[in-house]
Amino acid sequence: MSRIVAAARDTPVPAGSARADSPATGDADPLPGDSAPRPSRPGSGRAGAWAELLRLPALFTVPGDALAGAAAAGARPGPRTLLAIGSSLCLYEAGMALNDWADRAEDAVERPHRPLPSGRVRPAAALTAAGVLTGAGLALAAGAGRPALAVAAPLAATVWAYDLALKHTPAGPAAMAAARGLDLLLGAAATGGGTRAALPSAALLGTHTLAVTAVSRRETTGGSVLAPLAALATTGALTRLVTRRTRRTRLPAGRRAAAAPGLPGSSPAEGPPGATDALATALGVAYAATAARPYFHAALNPSPPLTQRAVGGGIRATVPLQAALAARSGAAATSVLVAALAPAGRMFARRAGMRKVSIT
């Protein structure tokens, strides 16, 4: 949420500076001592500064949380799923604005070209935006029903607690992982009315987020071999889990109708089990391929640039992981939709001139 699930180079990615959940696009920010900082401004004027602050291409990594949650709950996406996605987007962007507000003094030293330290966005405006977006996210969750609001409220509290208090503490990675897991559960609660069936998927996504965030804590200083090695091992374990065949979840008929009124079908499975298993395997392999290589390079040479690339690879891997989780639940069409968000985000970044927005 606040600054995670992210991309490197030109790939957008729904967390040390504990900023792995800043799914944005482009090159990393210059390190202290770089003689010529690379520009990271996606545009000129106030609109460009706000687009950089909020890292708009990162929004393409957020809908996959709710969609994977709906699939795990055993229901097709419906109008309430859209409300959950809207809530997630608002809370995610609230975390972006709040994170920059909380880190404005640090950024003045390490990233003086960022919108707040450069004066292109006032700190009071960023804090106000964070509050307004949080309120909007909770309102949208309330529109999706009480179960959704019951998940969105602790999610919002986790975002604020992370940015304001937990980010630089040992609890930071766990808080970021909890935020991602809650975001997936928000989609399950809004669509299916319950979260129990989605807990395994939330745990897998949260574990991935925990690993990425742990690596990100040394992205400006480097020097950590253990964190990328642990993230590499975590990626292997998660790949094995998401590619295993699993029992499909089905909602009772009454709850299916309430979750997705007007949508036919008895479950989110849009294809034969063999096809969805093959799709989950392919997406799991894509997840591993995206995350493992930069982790391995950072373990061999834990320099700041390679550590930043490892964070970017981990964040980019969030989208294929979300898609694999949806396929694992039997929702083939949903998983394909989630997987398509990555190239869509890249296209948006190119057309909006935001390929150089920093990831960290």
mmCIF file of C-alpha atoms in Angstrom:
data_model
loop_
_atom_site.group_PDB
_atom_site.id
_atom_site.type_symbol
_atom_site.label_atom_id
_atom_site.label_comp_id
_atom_site.label_asym_id
_atom_site.label_seq_id
_atom_site.Cartn_x
_atom_site.Cartn_y
_atom_site.Cartn_z
ATOM 1 C CA MET A 1 0.000 0.000 0.000
ATOM 2 C CA SER A 2 2.013 2.938 1.218
ATOM 3 C CA ARG A 3 4.887 2.777 -1.240
ATOM 4 C CA ILE A 4 4.802 -1.368 -2.218
ATOM 5 C CA VAL A 5 3.433 -3.633 -4.138
ATOM 6 C CA ALA A 6 6.233 -0.980 -7.772
ATOM 7 C CA ALA A 7 8.665 -1.574 -10.771
ATOM 8 C CA ALA A 8 12.052 -1.064 -12.173
ATOM 9 C CA ARG A 9 13.080 0.642 -15.358
ATOM 10 C CA ASP A 10 9.741 1.173 -17.156
ATOM 11 C CA THR A 11 7.446 -1.258 -15.352
ATOM 12 C CA PRO A 12 4.843 -0.074 -12.835
ATOM 13 C CA VAL A 13 4.145 -2.084 -9.733
ATOM 14 C CA PRO A 14 -0.227 -2.643 -4.738
ATOM 15 C CA ALA A 15 6.506 -1.343 0.703
ATOM 16 C CA GLY A 16 15.727 1.052 4.315
ATOM 17 C CA SER A 17 14.110 3.725 3.759
ATOM 18 C CA ALA A 18 11.236 1.279 3.960
ATOM 19 C CA ARG A 19 9.769 2.256 0.661
ATOM 20 C CA ALA A 20 9.326 -0.955 -1.226
ATOM 21 C CA ASP A 21 5.645 -0.367 -1.603
ATOM 22 C CA SER A 22 6.228 2.659 -3.721
ATOM 23 C CA PRO A 23 5.301 0.934 -6.926
ATOM 24 C CA ALA A 24 6.316 3.368 -9.538
ATOM 25 C CA THR A 25 8.246 3.315 -12.733
ATOM 26 C CA GLY A 26 11.611 4.290 -13.993
ATOM 27 C CA ASP A 27 15.098 4.590 -12.656
ATOM 28 C CA ALA A 28 15.960 4.745 -9.017
ATOM 29 C CA ASP A 29 16.611 8.030 -7.305
ATOM 30 C CA PRO A 30 20.225 9.131 -7.249
ATOM 31 C CA LEU A 31 22.223 8.168 -4.237
ATOM 32 C CA PRO A 32 23.838 10.733 -1.965
ATOM 33 C CA GLY A 33 26.994 11.918 -3.651
ATOM 34 C CA ASP A 34 25.819 11.433 -7.236
ATOM 35 C CA SER A 35 27.162 14.348 -9.182
ATOM 36 C CA ALA A 36 24.261 14.755 -11.573
ATOM 37 C CA PRO A 37 20.895 13.598 -10.249
ATOM 38 C CA ARG A 38 18.713 12.190 -12.968
ATOM 39 C CA PRO A 39 15.447 14.050 -13.390
ATOM 40 C CA SER A 40 12.398 12.180 -12.195
ATOM 41 C CA ARG A 41 9.743 14.686 -13.091
ATOM 42 C CA PRO A 42 6.979 13.212 -15.228
ATOM 43 C CA GLY A 43 5.752 16.598 -16.300
ATOM 44 C CA SER A 44 5.973 20.267 -15.611
ATOM 45 C CA GLY A 45 3.863 22.325 -13.282
ATOM 46 C CA ARG A 46 1.683 21.385 -10.389
ATOM 47 C CA ALA A 47 -0.048 18.460 -12.115
ATOM 48 C CA GLY A 48 3.296 16.842 -12.904
ATOM 49 C CA ALA A 49 4.486 17.297 -9.323
ATOM 50 C CA TRP A 50 1.362 15.630 -7.938
ATOM 51 C CA ALA A 51 1.649 12.803 -10.468
ATOM 52 C CA GLU A 52 5.205 12.226 -9.264
ATOM 53 C CA LEU A 53 4.206 12.434 -5.606
ATOM 54 C CA LEU A 54 1.373 9.927 -6.052
ATOM 55 C CA ARG A 55 3.261 7.752 -8.552
ATOM 56 C CA LEU A 56 0.232 7.279 -10.738
ATOM 57 C CA PRO A 57 1.531 4.319 -12.805
ATOM 58 C CA ALA A 58 1.794 2.404 -9.536
ATOM 59 C CA LEU A 59 -1.994 2.295 -9.369
ATOM 60 C CA PHE A 60 -1.963 -0.548 -11.887
ATOM 61 C CA THR A 61 -0.556 -2.828 -9.197
ATOM 62 C CA VAL A 62 -3.461 -2.225 -6.821
ATOM 63 C CA PRO A 63 -6.599 -3.767 -8.431
ATOM 64 C CA GLY A 64 -5.013 -7.208 -8.426
ATOM 65 C CA ASP A 65 -5.296 -7.361 -4.643
ATOM 66 C CA ALA A 66 -9.077 -7.055 -4.622
ATOM 67 C CA LEU A 67 -9.499 -9.253 -7.691
ATOM 68 C CA ALA A 68 -7.363 -12.004 -6.186
ATOM 69 C CA GLY A 69 -9.369 -11.661 -2.978
ATOM 70 C CA ALA A 70 -12.653 -12.029 -4.832
ATOM 71 C CA ALA A 71 -11.334 -15.126 -6.591
ATOM 72 C CA ALA A 72 -10.168 -16.612 -3.301
ATOM 73 C CA ALA A 73 -13.618 -15.997 -1.828
ATOM 74 C CA GLY A 74 -15.117 -18.073 -4.635
ATOM 75 C CA ALA A 75 -17.164 -15.301 -6.263
ATOM 76 C CA ARG A 76 -17.073 -13.533 -9.579
ATOM 77 C CA PRO A 77 -16.135 -9.833 -9.444
ATOM 78 C CA GLY A 78 -19.163 -7.562 -9.244
ATOM 79 C CA PRO A 79 -20.115 -3.975 -8.432
ATOM 80 C CA ARG A 80 -18.924 -4.341 -4.849
ATOM 81 C CA THR A 81 -15.559 -5.528 -6.104
ATOM 82 C CA LEU A 82 -15.254 -2.261 -8.016
ATOM 83 C CA LEU A 83 -15.979 -0.359 -4.809
ATOM 84 C CA ALA A 84 -13.276 -2.369 -3.047
ATOM 85 C CA ILE A 85 -10.819 -1.543 -5.825
ATOM 86 C CA GLY A 86 -11.706 2.138 -5.535
ATOM 87 C CA SER A 87 -11.173 1.977 -1.792
ATOM 88 C CA SER A 88 -7.803 0.285 -2.262
ATOM 89 C CA LEU A 89 -6.694 2.898 -4.779
ATOM 90 C CA CYS A 90 -7.588 5.736 -2.423
ATOM 91 C CA LEU A 91 -5.881 4.178 0.583
ATOM 92 C CA TYR A 92 -2.829 3.330 -1.491
ATOM 93 C CA GLU A 93 -2.452 6.883 -2.707
ATOM 94 C CA ALA A 94 -3.082 8.199 0.795
ATOM 95 C CA GLY A 95 -0.081 6.166 1.871
ATOM 96 C CA MET A 96 2.002 7.595 -0.974
ATOM 97 C CA ALA A 97 1.274 11.188 0.023
ATOM 98 C CA LEU A 98 1.662 10.491 3.734
ATOM 99 C CA ASN A 99 4.970 8.680 3.202
ATOM 100 C CA ASP A 100 6.498 11.668 1.413
ATOM 101 C CA TRP A 101 5.150 13.989 4.090
ATOM 102 C CA ALA A 102 6.675 11.873 6.854
ATOM 103 C CA ASP A 103 10.004 11.578 5.008
ATOM 104 C CA ARG A 104 10.292 15.195 3.877
ATOM 105 C CA ALA A 105 13.352 15.889 6.063
ATOM 106 C CA GLU A 106 15.112 12.719 4.922
ATOM 107 C CA ASP A 107 14.260 13.433 1.289
ATOM 108 C CA ALA A 108 15.668 16.950 1.599
ATOM 109 C CA VAL A 109 19.069 15.295 2.055
ATOM 110 C CA GLU A 110 18.817 12.133 -0.063
ATOM 111 C CA ARG A 111 16.224 13.096 -2.704
ATOM 112 C CA PRO A 112 16.042 16.906 -2.908
ATOM 113 C CA HIS A 113 14.362 16.721 -6.322
ATOM 114 C CA ARG A 114 11.260 15.030 -4.865
ATOM 115 C CA PRO A 115 8.068 17.142 -4.931
ATOM 116 C CA LEU A 116 8.062 18.153 -1.250
ATOM 117 C CA PRO A 117 11.709 19.080 -0.624
ATOM 118 C CA SER A 118 11.889 20.820 -4.002
ATOM 119 C CA GLY A 119 8.902 22.988 -3.057
ATOM 120 C CA ARG A 120 6.714 21.857 -5.959
ATOM 121 C CA VAL A 121 4.127 20.482 -3.488
ATOM 122 C CA ARG A 122 3.562 22.002 -0.057
ATOM 123 C CA PRO A 123 3.824 19.595 2.904
ATOM 124 C CA ALA A 124 0.457 20.773 4.223
ATOM 125 C CA ALA A 125 -1.137 19.946 0.874
ATOM 126 C CA ALA A 126 0.340 16.438 0.886
ATOM 127 C CA LEU A 127 -0.907 15.796 4.425
ATOM 128 C CA THR A 128 -4.370 17.113 3.516
ATOM 129 C CA ALA A 129 -4.449 14.871 0.444
ATOM 130 C CA ALA A 130 -3.569 11.877 2.600
ATOM 131 C CA GLY A 131 -6.472 12.634 4.940
ATOM 132 C CA VAL A 132 -8.972 13.219 2.139
ATOM 133 C CA LEU A 133 -7.944 10.059 0.280
ATOM 134 C CA THR A 134 -8.211 8.026 3.472
ATOM 135 C CA GLY A 135 -11.736 9.308 4.063
ATOM 136 C CA ALA A 136 -12.687 8.538 0.461
ATOM 137 C CA GLY A 137 -11.280 5.024 0.753
ATOM 138 C CA LEU A 138 -13.290 4.312 3.891
ATOM 139 C CA ALA A 139 -16.444 5.754 2.315
ATOM 140 C CA LEU A 140 -16.081 3.515 -0.745
ATOM 141 C CA ALA A 141 -15.517 0.495 1.475
ATOM 142 C CA ALA A 142 -18.661 1.372 3.435
ATOM 143 C CA GLY A 143 -20.550 1.412 0.144
ATOM 144 C CA ALA A 144 -19.399 -2.166 -0.451
ATOM 145 C CA GLY A 145 -20.919 -3.288 2.856
ATOM 146 C CA ARG A 146 -20.075 -3.679 6.511
ATOM 147 C CA PRO A 147 -17.672 -6.612 5.990
ATOM 148 C CA ALA A 148 -15.618 -4.492 3.589
ATOM 149 C CA LEU A 149 -15.546 -1.537 5.976
ATOM 150 C CA ALA A 150 -14.496 -3.860 8.793
ATOM 151 C CA VAL A 151 -11.376 -4.697 6.764
ATOM 152 C CA ALA A 152 -10.750 -1.220 5.317
ATOM 153 C CA ALA A 153 -10.641 0.450 8.736
ATOM 154 C CA PRO A 154 -7.674 -1.579 10.063
ATOM 155 C CA LEU A 155 -6.065 -1.301 6.628
ATOM 156 C CA ALA A 156 -6.189 2.499 6.821
ATOM 157 C CA ALA A 157 -4.880 2.395 10.390
ATOM 158 C CA THR A 158 -1.991 0.173 9.276
ATOM 159 C CA VAL A 159 -1.069 2.572 6.466
ATOM 160 C CA TRP A 160 -0.936 5.550 8.825
ATOM 161 C CA ALA A 161 0.876 3.628 11.547
ATOM 162 C CA TYR A 162 3.499 2.430 9.084
ATOM 163 C CA ASP A 163 4.222 5.857 7.625
ATOM 164 C CA LEU A 164 4.178 7.781 10.879
ATOM 165 C CA ALA A 165 5.653 5.359 13.399
ATOM 166 C CA LEU A 166 6.649 1.878 12.225
ATOM 167 C CA LYS A 167 8.563 2.457 9.015
ATOM 168 C CA HIS A 168 12.045 2.646 10.536
ATOM 169 C CA THR A 169 11.426 0.082 13.269
ATOM 170 C CA PRO A 170 11.784 -3.715 13.187
ATOM 171 C CA ALA A 171 7.990 -3.878 12.858
ATOM 172 C CA GLY A 172 8.050 -1.982 9.550
ATOM 173 C CA PRO A 173 8.193 -4.954 7.149
ATOM 174 C CA ALA A 174 5.487 -6.786 9.090
ATOM 175 C CA ALA A 175 3.248 -3.718 8.961
ATOM 176 C CA MET A 176 3.723 -3.433 5.217
ATOM 177 C CA ALA A 177 2.975 -7.135 4.783
ATOM 178 C CA ALA A 178 -0.176 -6.743 6.869
ATOM 179 C CA ALA A 179 -1.320 -3.876 4.666
ATOM 180 C CA ARG A 180 -1.018 -5.942 1.495
ATOM 181 C CA GLY A 181 -2.737 -8.906 3.063
ATOM 182 C CA LEU A 182 -5.593 -6.736 4.321
ATOM 183 C CA ASP A 183 -5.967 -5.220 0.868
ATOM 184 C CA LEU A 184 -6.553 -8.671 -0.596
ATOM 185 C CA LEU A 185 -9.009 -9.485 2.186
ATOM 186 C CA LEU A 186 -10.860 -6.254 1.375
ATOM 187 C CA GLY A 187 -11.699 -7.644 -2.059
ATOM 188 C CA ALA A 188 -12.861 -10.906 -0.542
ATOM 189 C CA ALA A 189 -15.017 -9.162 2.080
ATOM 190 C CA ALA A 190 -16.620 -6.836 -0.453
ATOM 191 C CA THR A 191 -17.327 -9.509 -3.056
ATOM 192 C CA GLY A 192 -18.057 -12.604 -1.014
ATOM 193 C CA GLY A 193 -18.975 -11.159 2.363
ATOM 194 C CA GLY A 194 -16.330 -13.192 4.202
ATOM 195 C CA THR A 195 -12.577 -13.451 4.430
ATOM 196 C CA ARG A 196 -11.803 -16.922 5.802
ATOM 197 C CA ALA A 197 -11.367 -18.570 2.411
ATOM 198 C CA ALA A 198 -9.037 -15.757 1.301
ATOM 199 C CA LEU A 199 -6.678 -16.000 4.287
ATOM 200 C CA PRO A 200 -4.189 -18.351 2.543
ATOM 201 C CA SER A 201 -3.891 -16.049 -0.474
ATOM 202 C CA ALA A 202 -3.510 -13.033 1.812
ATOM 203 C CA ALA A 203 -0.753 -14.832 3.709
ATOM 204 C CA LEU A 204 1.152 -15.622 0.504
ATOM 205 C CA LEU A 205 0.906 -12.055 -0.789
ATOM 206 C CA GLY A 206 1.867 -10.690 2.612
ATOM 207 C CA THR A 207 4.898 -12.972 2.776
ATOM 208 C CA HIS A 208 6.109 -11.693 -0.595
ATOM 209 C CA THR A 209 5.629 -8.113 0.596
ATOM 210 C CA LEU A 210 7.542 -8.835 3.797
ATOM 211 C CA ALA A 211 10.517 -10.097 1.786
ATOM 212 C CA VAL A 212 10.555 -7.099 -0.568
ATOM 213 C CA THR A 213 10.258 -4.630 2.287
ATOM 214 C CA ALA A 214 13.115 -6.271 4.171
ATOM 215 C CA VAL A 215 15.355 -5.816 1.123
ATOM 216 C CA SER A 216 14.247 -2.208 0.678
ATOM 217 C CA ARG A 217 15.482 -1.181 4.107
ATOM 218 C CA ARG A 218 19.055 -1.147 2.765
ATOM 219 C CA GLU A 219 18.353 0.223 -0.700
ATOM 220 C CA THR A 220 20.236 3.504 -0.167
ATOM 221 C CA THR A 221 23.186 2.026 1.732
ATOM 222 C CA GLY A 222 23.495 -1.534 0.443
ATOM 223 C CA GLY A 223 25.653 -4.026 2.285
ATOM 224 C CA SER A 224 22.979 -6.606 3.148
ATOM 225 C CA VAL A 225 23.480 -10.110 1.753
ATOM 226 C CA LEU A 226 21.053 -11.825 4.092
ATOM 227 C CA ALA A 227 17.945 -9.891 3.045
ATOM 228 C CA PRO A 228 18.144 -10.651 -0.703
ATOM 229 C CA LEU A 229 19.079 -14.262 0.037
ATOM 230 C CA ALA A 230 16.050 -14.586 2.298
ATOM 231 C CA ALA A 231 13.884 -12.942 -0.367
ATOM 232 C CA LEU A 232 15.232 -15.367 -2.968
ATOM 233 C CA ALA A 233 14.373 -18.336 -0.768
ATOM 234 C CA THR A 234 10.941 -16.855 -0.081
ATOM 235 C CA THR A 235 10.316 -16.474 -3.803
ATOM 236 C CA GLY A 236 11.130 -20.128 -4.369
ATOM 237 C CA ALA A 237 8.801 -21.250 -1.591
ATOM 238 C CA LEU A 238 5.960 -19.030 -2.773
ATOM 239 C CA THR A 239 6.375 -20.207 -6.354
ATOM 240 C CA ARG A 240 6.003 -23.780 -5.210
ATOM 241 C CA LEU A 241 2.904 -22.947 -3.192
ATOM 242 C CA VAL A 242 1.086 -20.954 -5.879
ATOM 243 C CA THR A 243 1.729 -23.583 -8.526
ATOM 244 C CA ARG A 244 0.355 -26.448 -6.430
ATOM 245 C CA ARG A 245 -3.090 -27.746 -7.287
ATOM 246 C CA THR A 246 -5.665 -26.607 -4.775
ATOM 247 C CA ARG A 247 -9.297 -27.236 -4.015
ATOM 248 C CA ARG A 248 -11.600 -24.629 -5.585
ATOM 249 C CA THR A 249 -13.708 -22.494 -3.281
ATOM 250 C CA ARG A 250 -17.417 -22.112 -3.977
ATOM 251 C CA LEU A 251 -19.870 -19.800 -2.296
ATOM 252 C CA PRO A 252 -23.396 -20.887 -1.392
ATOM 253 C CA ALA A 253 -25.906 -19.779 -4.002
ATOM 254 C CA GLY A 254 -27.395 -17.044 -1.816
ATOM 255 C CA ARG A 255 -24.060 -15.447 -1.072
ATOM 256 C CA ARG A 256 -23.039 -15.631 -4.747
ATOM 257 C CA ALA A 257 -26.131 -13.669 -5.691
ATOM 258 C CA ALA A 258 -25.489 -11.068 -3.000
ATOM 259 C CA ALA A 259 -21.829 -10.735 -3.913
ATOM 260 C CA ALA A 260 -22.264 -10.364 -7.667
ATOM 261 C CA PRO A 261 -25.887 -9.636 -8.552
ATOM 262 C CA GLY A 262 -26.763 -10.271 -12.147
ATOM 263 C CA LEU A 263 -23.585 -12.223 -12.921
ATOM 264 C CA PRO A 264 -24.204 -15.839 -13.918
ATOM 265 C CA GLY A 265 -22.122 -18.799 -12.922
ATOM 266 C CA SER A 266 -21.599 -20.950 -9.891
ATOM 267 C CA SER A 267 -17.967 -20.104 -9.220
ATOM 268 C CA PRO A 268 -15.169 -17.948 -10.529
ATOM 269 C CA ALA A 269 -13.707 -20.881 -12.432
ATOM 270 C CA GLU A 270 -14.055 -19.985 -16.117
ATOM 271 C CA GLY A 271 -12.234 -23.030 -17.448
ATOM 272 C CA PRO A 272 -11.490 -26.680 -16.711
ATOM 273 C CA PRO A 273 -9.361 -27.321 -13.615
ATOM 274 C CA GLY A 274 -6.462 -28.527 -15.754
ATOM 275 C CA ALA A 275 -6.397 -25.265 -17.682
ATOM 276 C CA THR A 276 -6.462 -23.083 -14.594
ATOM 277 C CA ASP A 277 -3.744 -25.211 -12.979
ATOM 278 C CA ALA A 278 -1.580 -24.765 -16.066
ATOM 279 C CA LEU A 279 -2.259 -21.043 -16.008
ATOM 280 C CA ALA A 280 -1.344 -20.817 -12.325
ATOM 281 C CA THR A 281 1.900 -22.666 -13.062
ATOM 282 C CA ALA A 282 2.788 -20.326 -15.927
ATOM 283 C CA LEU A 283 2.059 -17.248 -13.842
ATOM 284 C CA GLY A 284 3.998 -18.668 -10.911
ATOM 285 C CA VAL A 285 6.998 -19.166 -13.184
ATOM 286 C CA ALA A 286 6.611 -15.577 -14.420
ATOM 287 C CA TYR A 287 6.554 -14.414 -10.809
ATOM 288 C CA ALA A 288 9.735 -16.311 -9.995
ATOM 289 C CA ALA A 289 11.496 -15.120 -13.147
ATOM 290 C CA THR A 290 10.664 -11.505 -12.360
ATOM 291 C CA ALA A 291 11.820 -11.545 -8.743
ATOM 292 C CA ALA A 292 14.598 -14.146 -8.496
ATOM 293 C CA ARG A 293 17.251 -12.751 -10.804
ATOM 294 C CA PRO A 294 17.586 -9.280 -9.220
ATOM 295 C CA TYR A 295 17.512 -10.853 -5.756
ATOM 296 C CA PHE A 296 20.356 -13.153 -6.785
ATOM 297 C CA HIS A 297 22.411 -10.274 -8.178
ATOM 298 C CA ALA A 298 21.888 -8.254 -4.994
ATOM 299 C CA ALA A 299 23.013 -11.212 -2.910
ATOM 300 C CA LEU A 300 26.212 -11.515 -4.954
ATOM 301 C CA ASN A 301 26.894 -7.774 -4.820
ATOM 302 C CA PRO A 302 24.756 -5.899 -2.262
ATOM 303 C CA SER A 303 25.572 -2.452 -3.641
ATOM 304 C CA PRO A 304 22.894 0.264 -3.477
ATOM 305 C CA PRO A 305 22.121 0.153 -7.247
ATOM 306 C CA LEU A 306 21.689 -3.640 -7.281
ATOM 307 C CA THR A 307 19.707 -3.537 -4.052
ATOM 308 C CA GLN A 308 17.388 -0.964 -5.633
ATOM 309 C CA ARG A 309 16.999 -3.202 -8.685
ATOM 310 C CA ALA A 310 16.160 -6.094 -6.380
ATOM 311 C CA VAL A 311 13.442 -4.000 -4.754
ATOM 312 C CA GLY A 312 12.141 -3.058 -8.191
ATOM 313 C CA GLY A 313 12.094 -6.685 -9.300
ATOM 314 C CA GLY A 314 10.235 -7.717 -6.179
ATOM 315 C CA ILE A 315 7.659 -4.998 -6.679
ATOM 316 C CA ARG A 316 7.190 -5.846 -10.356
ATOM 317 C CA ALA A 317 6.638 -9.465 -9.339
ATOM 318 C CA THR A 318 3.573 -8.462 -7.309
ATOM 319 C CA VAL A 319 1.344 -8.416 -10.406
ATOM 320 C CA PRO A 320 2.136 -11.954 -11.676
ATOM 321 C CA LEU A 321 1.823 -13.182 -8.094
ATOM 322 C CA GLN A 322 -1.651 -11.649 -7.810
ATOM 323 C CA ALA A 323 -2.583 -13.243 -11.127
ATOM 324 C CA ALA A 324 -1.215 -16.618 -10.028
ATOM 325 C CA LEU A 325 -3.243 -16.449 -6.821
ATOM 326 C CA ALA A 326 -6.401 -15.779 -8.834
ATOM 327 C CA ALA A 327 -5.652 -18.686 -11.156
ATOM 328 C CA ARG A 328 -4.896 -20.896 -8.143
ATOM 329 C CA SER A 329 -8.436 -20.163 -6.950
ATOM 330 C CA GLY A 330 -9.849 -21.239 -10.316
ATOM 331 C CA ALA A 331 -10.571 -17.767 -11.731
ATOM 332 C CA ALA A 332 -8.875 -18.007 -15.122
ATOM 333 C CA ALA A 333 -10.402 -14.888 -16.681
ATOM 334 C CA THR A 334 -9.700 -12.836 -13.571
ATOM 335 C CA SER A 335 -6.074 -13.967 -13.513
ATOM 336 C CA VAL A 336 -5.598 -12.976 -17.152
ATOM 337 C CA LEU A 337 -7.133 -9.576 -16.409
ATOM 338 C CA VAL A 338 -4.755 -9.044 -13.496
ATOM 339 C CA ALA A 339 -1.742 -10.129 -15.559
ATOM 340 C CA ALA A 340 -2.718 -7.612 -18.248
ATOM 341 C CA LEU A 341 -2.402 -4.757 -15.748
ATOM 342 C CA ALA A 342 1.413 -4.833 -15.980
ATOM 343 C CA PRO A 343 1.699 -4.016 -19.706
ATOM 344 C CA ALA A 344 -1.217 -1.595 -19.365
ATOM 345 C CA GLY A 345 0.690 0.249 -16.669
ATOM 346 C CA ARG A 346 3.824 0.393 -18.813
ATOM 347 C CA MET A 347 1.821 1.807 -21.693
ATOM 348 C CA PHE A 348 0.255 4.415 -19.418
ATOM 349 C CA ALA A 349 3.668 5.412 -18.076
ATOM 350 C CA ARG A 350 5.074 5.871 -21.573
ATOM 351 C CA ARG A 351 2.146 7.891 -22.855
ATOM 352 C CA ALA A 352 2.076 10.049 -19.737
ATOM 353 C CA GLY A 353 5.822 10.637 -19.916
ATOM 354 C CA MET A 354 6.339 8.986 -16.523
ATOM 355 C CA ARG A 355 8.870 6.300 -17.354
ATOM 356 C CA LYS A 356 11.524 8.093 -15.299
ATOM 357 C CA VAL A 357 9.505 8.417 -12.109
ATOM 358 C CA SER A 358 11.600 6.973 -9.323
ATOM 359 C CA ILE A 359 10.709 3.684 -7.699
ATOM 360 C CA THR A 360 12.150 4.467 -4.258
#
